[in-house]
Amino acid sequence: MTEGEGDSLKSELFSKTAFLYVSTFASAIFGYIALYFATRFIGSVNYGIVAFAISFVGIFTFVTDLGFGSAHTKKVSEGKDLQSCLSVFLLVRMFLIVIFVALVLGAMFVWEIVLGQGYEYPETHMIILIVLLYYIQISITSVFTSTFLAQRDVLRSQTITLFDVGSRAITTLVVVAFGFGLVGLACTYVAEGAISLAVALLLARKRLPRIRLAAIREPIFREYLGFAAPLALASVISPIAMYLDKVLIQYSTNAVETGIYYGSQSLLSFYLALGAIVSWMIYPAISEISIQRNGKEKILKITSSTLRYFLLLTMPIMLFLIIFSKEILSIFLSAAFEPGAIAFSILAIGYTMGLLMSPFGSQMLGMGMSKLYAKYALIAIAINIILDILLIPSNISVITLLGLGKDGAAISYLIRQIVLLSFFLISARKVIGFRAPAGIPNISAAAMAAVTLTYFLTGFMDISRFYDLVALFMLNIGFFVCFAIAFRAIKKSEIRELLRLLRIKSLLQKPGI
């Protein structure tokens, strides 16, 4: 890769990432509309029941991936035959979905019939079945979304995402308007899944007639299997850790507590999505660069610059979320969610850790280090699961535990993120010679100064409406930019460079399927 090609790649990555930020912000608005009306008008109990159903079924989603999603991104970004890659991934995913459905139905049979147990609310059985259909839909949709992202085709991938969350926002409004209640709320997810799947199929329609069953017997399948195998175990227990906390909260408390915790996570989901966005962008790029001469130097540059911009982005947001956690939950959800303020603050720190580690995860997978990645992930996830069991319930059978509920779940997640980030930093230092980017103390000082000044202003403001909070947040960001320039955490030339990269031209590169 020549210097000119490197600049072109940098321009493409930053332009497309900027577009992804904008589209994610739009998705967050749609998601918030759905969340607001669901929690305000359908009720925290019904919301908690749906949250439990999503978590119960979600535990079994491990079987729908087994590392093949990462393998697909790797092979497509390396320039393997797209038709063969899509055929293998789609056929494997359909086979795994059948196993997934069997596992969920089998678990329900064992719980309800064999063990003779029930649920806090009898409607939960039907809600689980409705949510199961939603997971089937999004598992198929993700095949095409992953393909678009592997090609860095952000326009098509984000079109699916916008239709996805936009449709749920609209259907939630319909449910509230006509008073469809619990079942209606669950069905909004099915409508969301159906619409996003239809859009994905429409965008990929030129490739679908040429899906080949014979691809499963070709060498490309063995390449997929070889890359996915080390990640399989991590893929198995990762969804368990992701959803076990809500199941344990429901088991040890009630649907209201589950809804409060899930609401906190939902508010922060757009924040976590930012990390996923950059991961999906730089993972294929690093995979492409890794096979070139002097690839490590270029990967180090991409990883370091990405982390630096992440720090600039996340520090002011994280501190704002922590300081104004009660106001955020009360205004954007309802006063019933204020007890989740501590968990919300802890999760904000944990999600920041997730953002900061995403460049390193992409670096490891892009360089083919799937075994080491899986090892680190397994250790961190195992710690998460063990801590969930120890911290969330007050007792299991005759064993007395800490009973911290939703706060324990947040603490468990934070510790997991700290452990995983530590592993990634150590690995990056050994493999690519990573060093912490300059200016971290300056960025931290600017963020703390900004949030302190913002908090001081609340003594002269009435923070009771969403626009008050939005205005306060914008002030906080404005203060941070000023302090960051004053403390030399960012240069004016960097701001101009970022603005220059916010253009449409790079979005049209790398056409998708």
mmCIF file of N, CA and C in Angstrom, residues 154-201:
data_model
loop_
_atom_site.group_PDB
_atom_site.id
_atom_site.type_symbol
_atom_site.label_atom_id
_atom_site.label_comp_id
_atom_site.label_asym_id
_atom_site.label_seq_id
_atom_site.Cartn_x
_atom_site.Cartn_y
_atom_site.Cartn_z
ATOM 1 N N VAL A 154 -21.469 0.984 3.726
ATOM 2 C CA VAL A 154 -22.234 1.497 4.855
ATOM 3 C C VAL A 154 -23.638 1.939 4.460
ATOM 4 N N LEU A 155 -23.825 2.352 3.217
ATOM 5 C CA LEU A 155 -25.145 2.821 2.810
ATOM 6 C C LEU A 155 -26.183 1.708 2.913
ATOM 7 N N ARG A 156 -25.844 0.547 2.402
ATOM 8 C CA ARG A 156 -26.804 -0.556 2.449
ATOM 9 C C ARG A 156 -26.970 -1.100 3.868
ATOM 10 N N SER A 157 -25.870 -1.253 4.580
ATOM 11 C CA SER A 157 -25.973 -1.806 5.937
ATOM 12 C C SER A 157 -26.802 -0.904 6.842
ATOM 13 N N GLN A 158 -26.597 0.400 6.717
ATOM 14 C CA GLN A 158 -27.330 1.318 7.581
ATOM 15 C C GLN A 158 -28.763 1.535 7.119
ATOM 16 N N THR A 159 -29.035 1.300 5.844
ATOM 17 C CA THR A 159 -30.425 1.331 5.379
ATOM 18 C C THR A 159 -31.236 0.271 6.109
ATOM 19 N N ILE A 160 -30.660 -0.915 6.245
ATOM 20 C CA ILE A 160 -31.330 -1.990 6.984
ATOM 21 C C ILE A 160 -31.551 -1.582 8.431
ATOM 22 N N THR A 161 -30.518 -1.009 9.050
ATOM 23 C CA THR A 161 -30.612 -0.615 10.455
ATOM 24 C C THR A 161 -31.684 0.439 10.676
ATOM 25 N N LEU A 162 -31.730 1.433 9.804
ATOM 26 C CA LEU A 162 -32.714 2.504 9.958
ATOM 27 C C LEU A 162 -34.145 1.991 9.789
ATOM 28 N N PHE A 163 -34.360 1.117 8.824
ATOM 29 C CA PHE A 163 -35.682 0.504 8.681
ATOM 30 C C PHE A 163 -36.006 -0.357 9.899
ATOM 31 N N ASP A 164 -34.995 -0.989 10.440
ATOM 32 C CA ASP A 164 -35.152 -1.860 11.599
ATOM 33 C C ASP A 164 -35.723 -1.095 12.793
ATOM 34 N N VAL A 165 -34.993 -0.091 13.249
ATOM 35 C CA VAL A 165 -35.429 0.637 14.444
ATOM 36 C C VAL A 165 -36.588 1.577 14.144
ATOM 37 N N GLY A 166 -36.628 2.110 12.926
ATOM 38 C CA GLY A 166 -37.730 2.995 12.567
ATOM 39 C C GLY A 166 -39.065 2.281 12.576
ATOM 40 N N SER A 167 -39.084 1.050 12.090
ATOM 41 C CA SER A 167 -40.337 0.288 12.064
ATOM 42 C C SER A 167 -40.825 -0.032 13.472
ATOM 43 N N ARG A 168 -39.885 -0.304 14.392
ATOM 44 C CA ARG A 168 -40.317 -0.601 15.769
ATOM 45 C C ARG A 168 -40.874 0.648 16.441
ATOM 46 N N ALA A 169 -40.274 1.807 16.147
ATOM 47 C CA ALA A 169 -40.799 3.048 16.717
ATOM 48 C C ALA A 169 -42.230 3.293 16.245
ATOM 49 N N ILE A 170 -42.469 3.094 14.955
ATOM 50 C CA ILE A 170 -43.813 3.322 14.399
ATOM 51 C C ILE A 170 -44.813 2.323 14.962
ATOM 52 N N THR A 171 -44.436 1.043 14.997
ATOM 53 C CA THR A 171 -45.365 0.028 15.508
ATOM 54 C C THR A 171 -45.624 0.199 17.001
ATOM 55 N N THR A 172 -44.638 0.705 17.733
ATOM 56 C CA THR A 172 -44.862 0.973 19.161
ATOM 57 C C THR A 172 -45.901 2.070 19.338
ATOM 58 N N LEU A 173 -45.828 3.105 18.511
ATOM 59 C CA LEU A 173 -46.835 4.167 18.561
ATOM 60 C C LEU A 173 -48.226 3.611 18.260
ATOM 61 N N VAL A 174 -48.315 2.689 17.306
ATOM 62 C CA VAL A 174 -49.600 2.060 16.975
ATOM 63 C C VAL A 174 -50.115 1.258 18.162
ATOM 64 N N VAL A 175 -49.230 0.513 18.808
ATOM 65 C CA VAL A 175 -49.618 -0.298 19.973
ATOM 66 C C VAL A 175 -50.152 0.583 21.091
ATOM 67 N N VAL A 176 -49.473 1.700 21.330
ATOM 68 C CA VAL A 176 -49.918 2.623 22.382
ATOM 69 C C VAL A 176 -51.255 3.252 22.006
ATOM 70 N N ALA A 177 -51.388 3.677 20.753
ATOM 71 C CA ALA A 177 -52.608 4.358 20.307
ATOM 72 C C ALA A 177 -53.839 3.465 20.409
ATOM 73 N N PHE A 178 -53.682 2.181 20.102
ATOM 74 C CA PHE A 178 -54.824 1.265 20.100
ATOM 75 C C PHE A 178 -54.892 0.399 21.355
ATOM 76 N N GLY A 179 -53.989 0.623 22.287
ATOM 77 C CA GLY A 179 -54.041 -0.086 23.560
ATOM 78 C C GLY A 179 -53.856 -1.589 23.456
ATOM 79 N N PHE A 180 -52.921 -2.041 22.609
ATOM 80 C CA PHE A 180 -52.713 -3.478 22.417
ATOM 81 C C PHE A 180 -51.942 -4.130 23.567
ATOM 82 N N GLY A 181 -51.296 -3.327 24.404
ATOM 83 C CA GLY A 181 -50.679 -3.835 25.619
ATOM 84 C C GLY A 181 -49.487 -4.752 25.419
ATOM 85 N N LEU A 182 -49.392 -5.764 26.301
ATOM 86 C CA LEU A 182 -48.222 -6.638 26.370
ATOM 87 C C LEU A 182 -47.952 -7.375 25.059
ATOM 88 N N VAL A 183 -48.957 -8.051 24.531
ATOM 89 C CA VAL A 183 -48.775 -8.817 23.294
ATOM 90 C C VAL A 183 -48.400 -7.885 22.143
ATOM 91 N N GLY A 184 -49.031 -6.734 22.097
ATOM 92 C CA GLY A 184 -48.710 -5.759 21.060
ATOM 93 C C GLY A 184 -47.266 -5.300 21.144
ATOM 94 N N LEU A 185 -46.784 -5.077 22.379
ATOM 95 C CA LEU A 185 -45.393 -4.663 22.563
ATOM 96 C C LEU A 185 -44.441 -5.730 22.036
ATOM 97 N N ALA A 186 -44.718 -6.991 22.344
ATOM 98 C CA ALA A 186 -43.873 -8.082 21.847
ATOM 99 C C ALA A 186 -43.917 -8.162 20.325
ATOM 100 N N CYS A 187 -45.081 -7.914 19.767
ATOM 101 C CA CYS A 187 -45.234 -8.005 18.306
ATOM 102 C C CYS A 187 -44.507 -6.880 17.570
ATOM 103 N N THR A 188 -44.200 -5.780 18.266
ATOM 104 C CA THR A 188 -43.427 -4.723 17.609
ATOM 105 C C THR A 188 -42.052 -5.238 17.199
ATOM 106 N N TYR A 189 -41.512 -6.157 17.986
ATOM 107 C CA TYR A 189 -40.211 -6.734 17.642
ATOM 108 C C TYR A 189 -40.322 -7.618 16.404
ATOM 109 N N VAL A 190 -41.419 -8.360 16.302
ATOM 110 C CA VAL A 190 -41.632 -9.214 15.127
ATOM 111 C C VAL A 190 -41.796 -8.356 13.876
ATOM 112 N N ALA A 191 -42.543 -7.262 14.002
ATOM 113 C CA ALA A 191 -42.705 -6.349 12.863
ATOM 114 C C ALA A 191 -41.359 -5.755 12.458
ATOM 115 N N GLU A 192 -40.579 -5.386 13.458
ATOM 116 C CA GLU A 192 -39.236 -4.860 13.200
ATOM 117 C C GLU A 192 -38.388 -5.882 12.446
ATOM 118 N N GLY A 193 -38.405 -7.127 12.932
ATOM 119 C CA GLY A 193 -37.614 -8.176 12.294
ATOM 120 C C GLY A 193 -38.059 -8.467 10.877
ATOM 121 N N ALA A 194 -39.376 -8.469 10.648
ATOM 122 C CA ALA A 194 -39.908 -8.766 9.313
ATOM 123 C C ALA A 194 -39.531 -7.680 8.312
ATOM 124 N N ILE A 195 -39.637 -6.422 8.734
ATOM 125 C CA ILE A 195 -39.336 -5.315 7.822
ATOM 126 C C ILE A 195 -37.844 -5.262 7.501
ATOM 127 N N SER A 196 -36.996 -5.427 8.514
ATOM 128 C CA SER A 196 -35.554 -5.390 8.258
ATOM 129 C C SER A 196 -35.119 -6.555 7.375
ATOM 130 N N LEU A 197 -35.732 -7.724 7.562
ATOM 131 C CA LEU A 197 -35.411 -8.876 6.711
ATOM 132 C C LEU A 197 -35.843 -8.619 5.270
ATOM 133 N N ALA A 198 -37.025 -8.027 5.097
ATOM 134 C CA ALA A 198 -37.508 -7.723 3.745
ATOM 135 C C ALA A 198 -36.581 -6.733 3.042
ATOM 136 N N VAL A 199 -36.125 -5.716 3.774
ATOM 137 C CA VAL A 199 -35.209 -4.728 3.189
ATOM 138 C C VAL A 199 -33.878 -5.385 2.823
ATOM 139 N N ALA A 200 -33.376 -6.251 3.705
ATOM 140 C CA ALA A 200 -32.107 -6.939 3.434
ATOM 141 C C ALA A 200 -32.204 -7.815 2.187
ATOM 142 N N LEU A 201 -33.303 -8.548 2.069
ATOM 143 C CA LEU A 201 -33.498 -9.406 0.896
ATOM 144 C C LEU A 201 -33.620 -8.577 -0.381
#
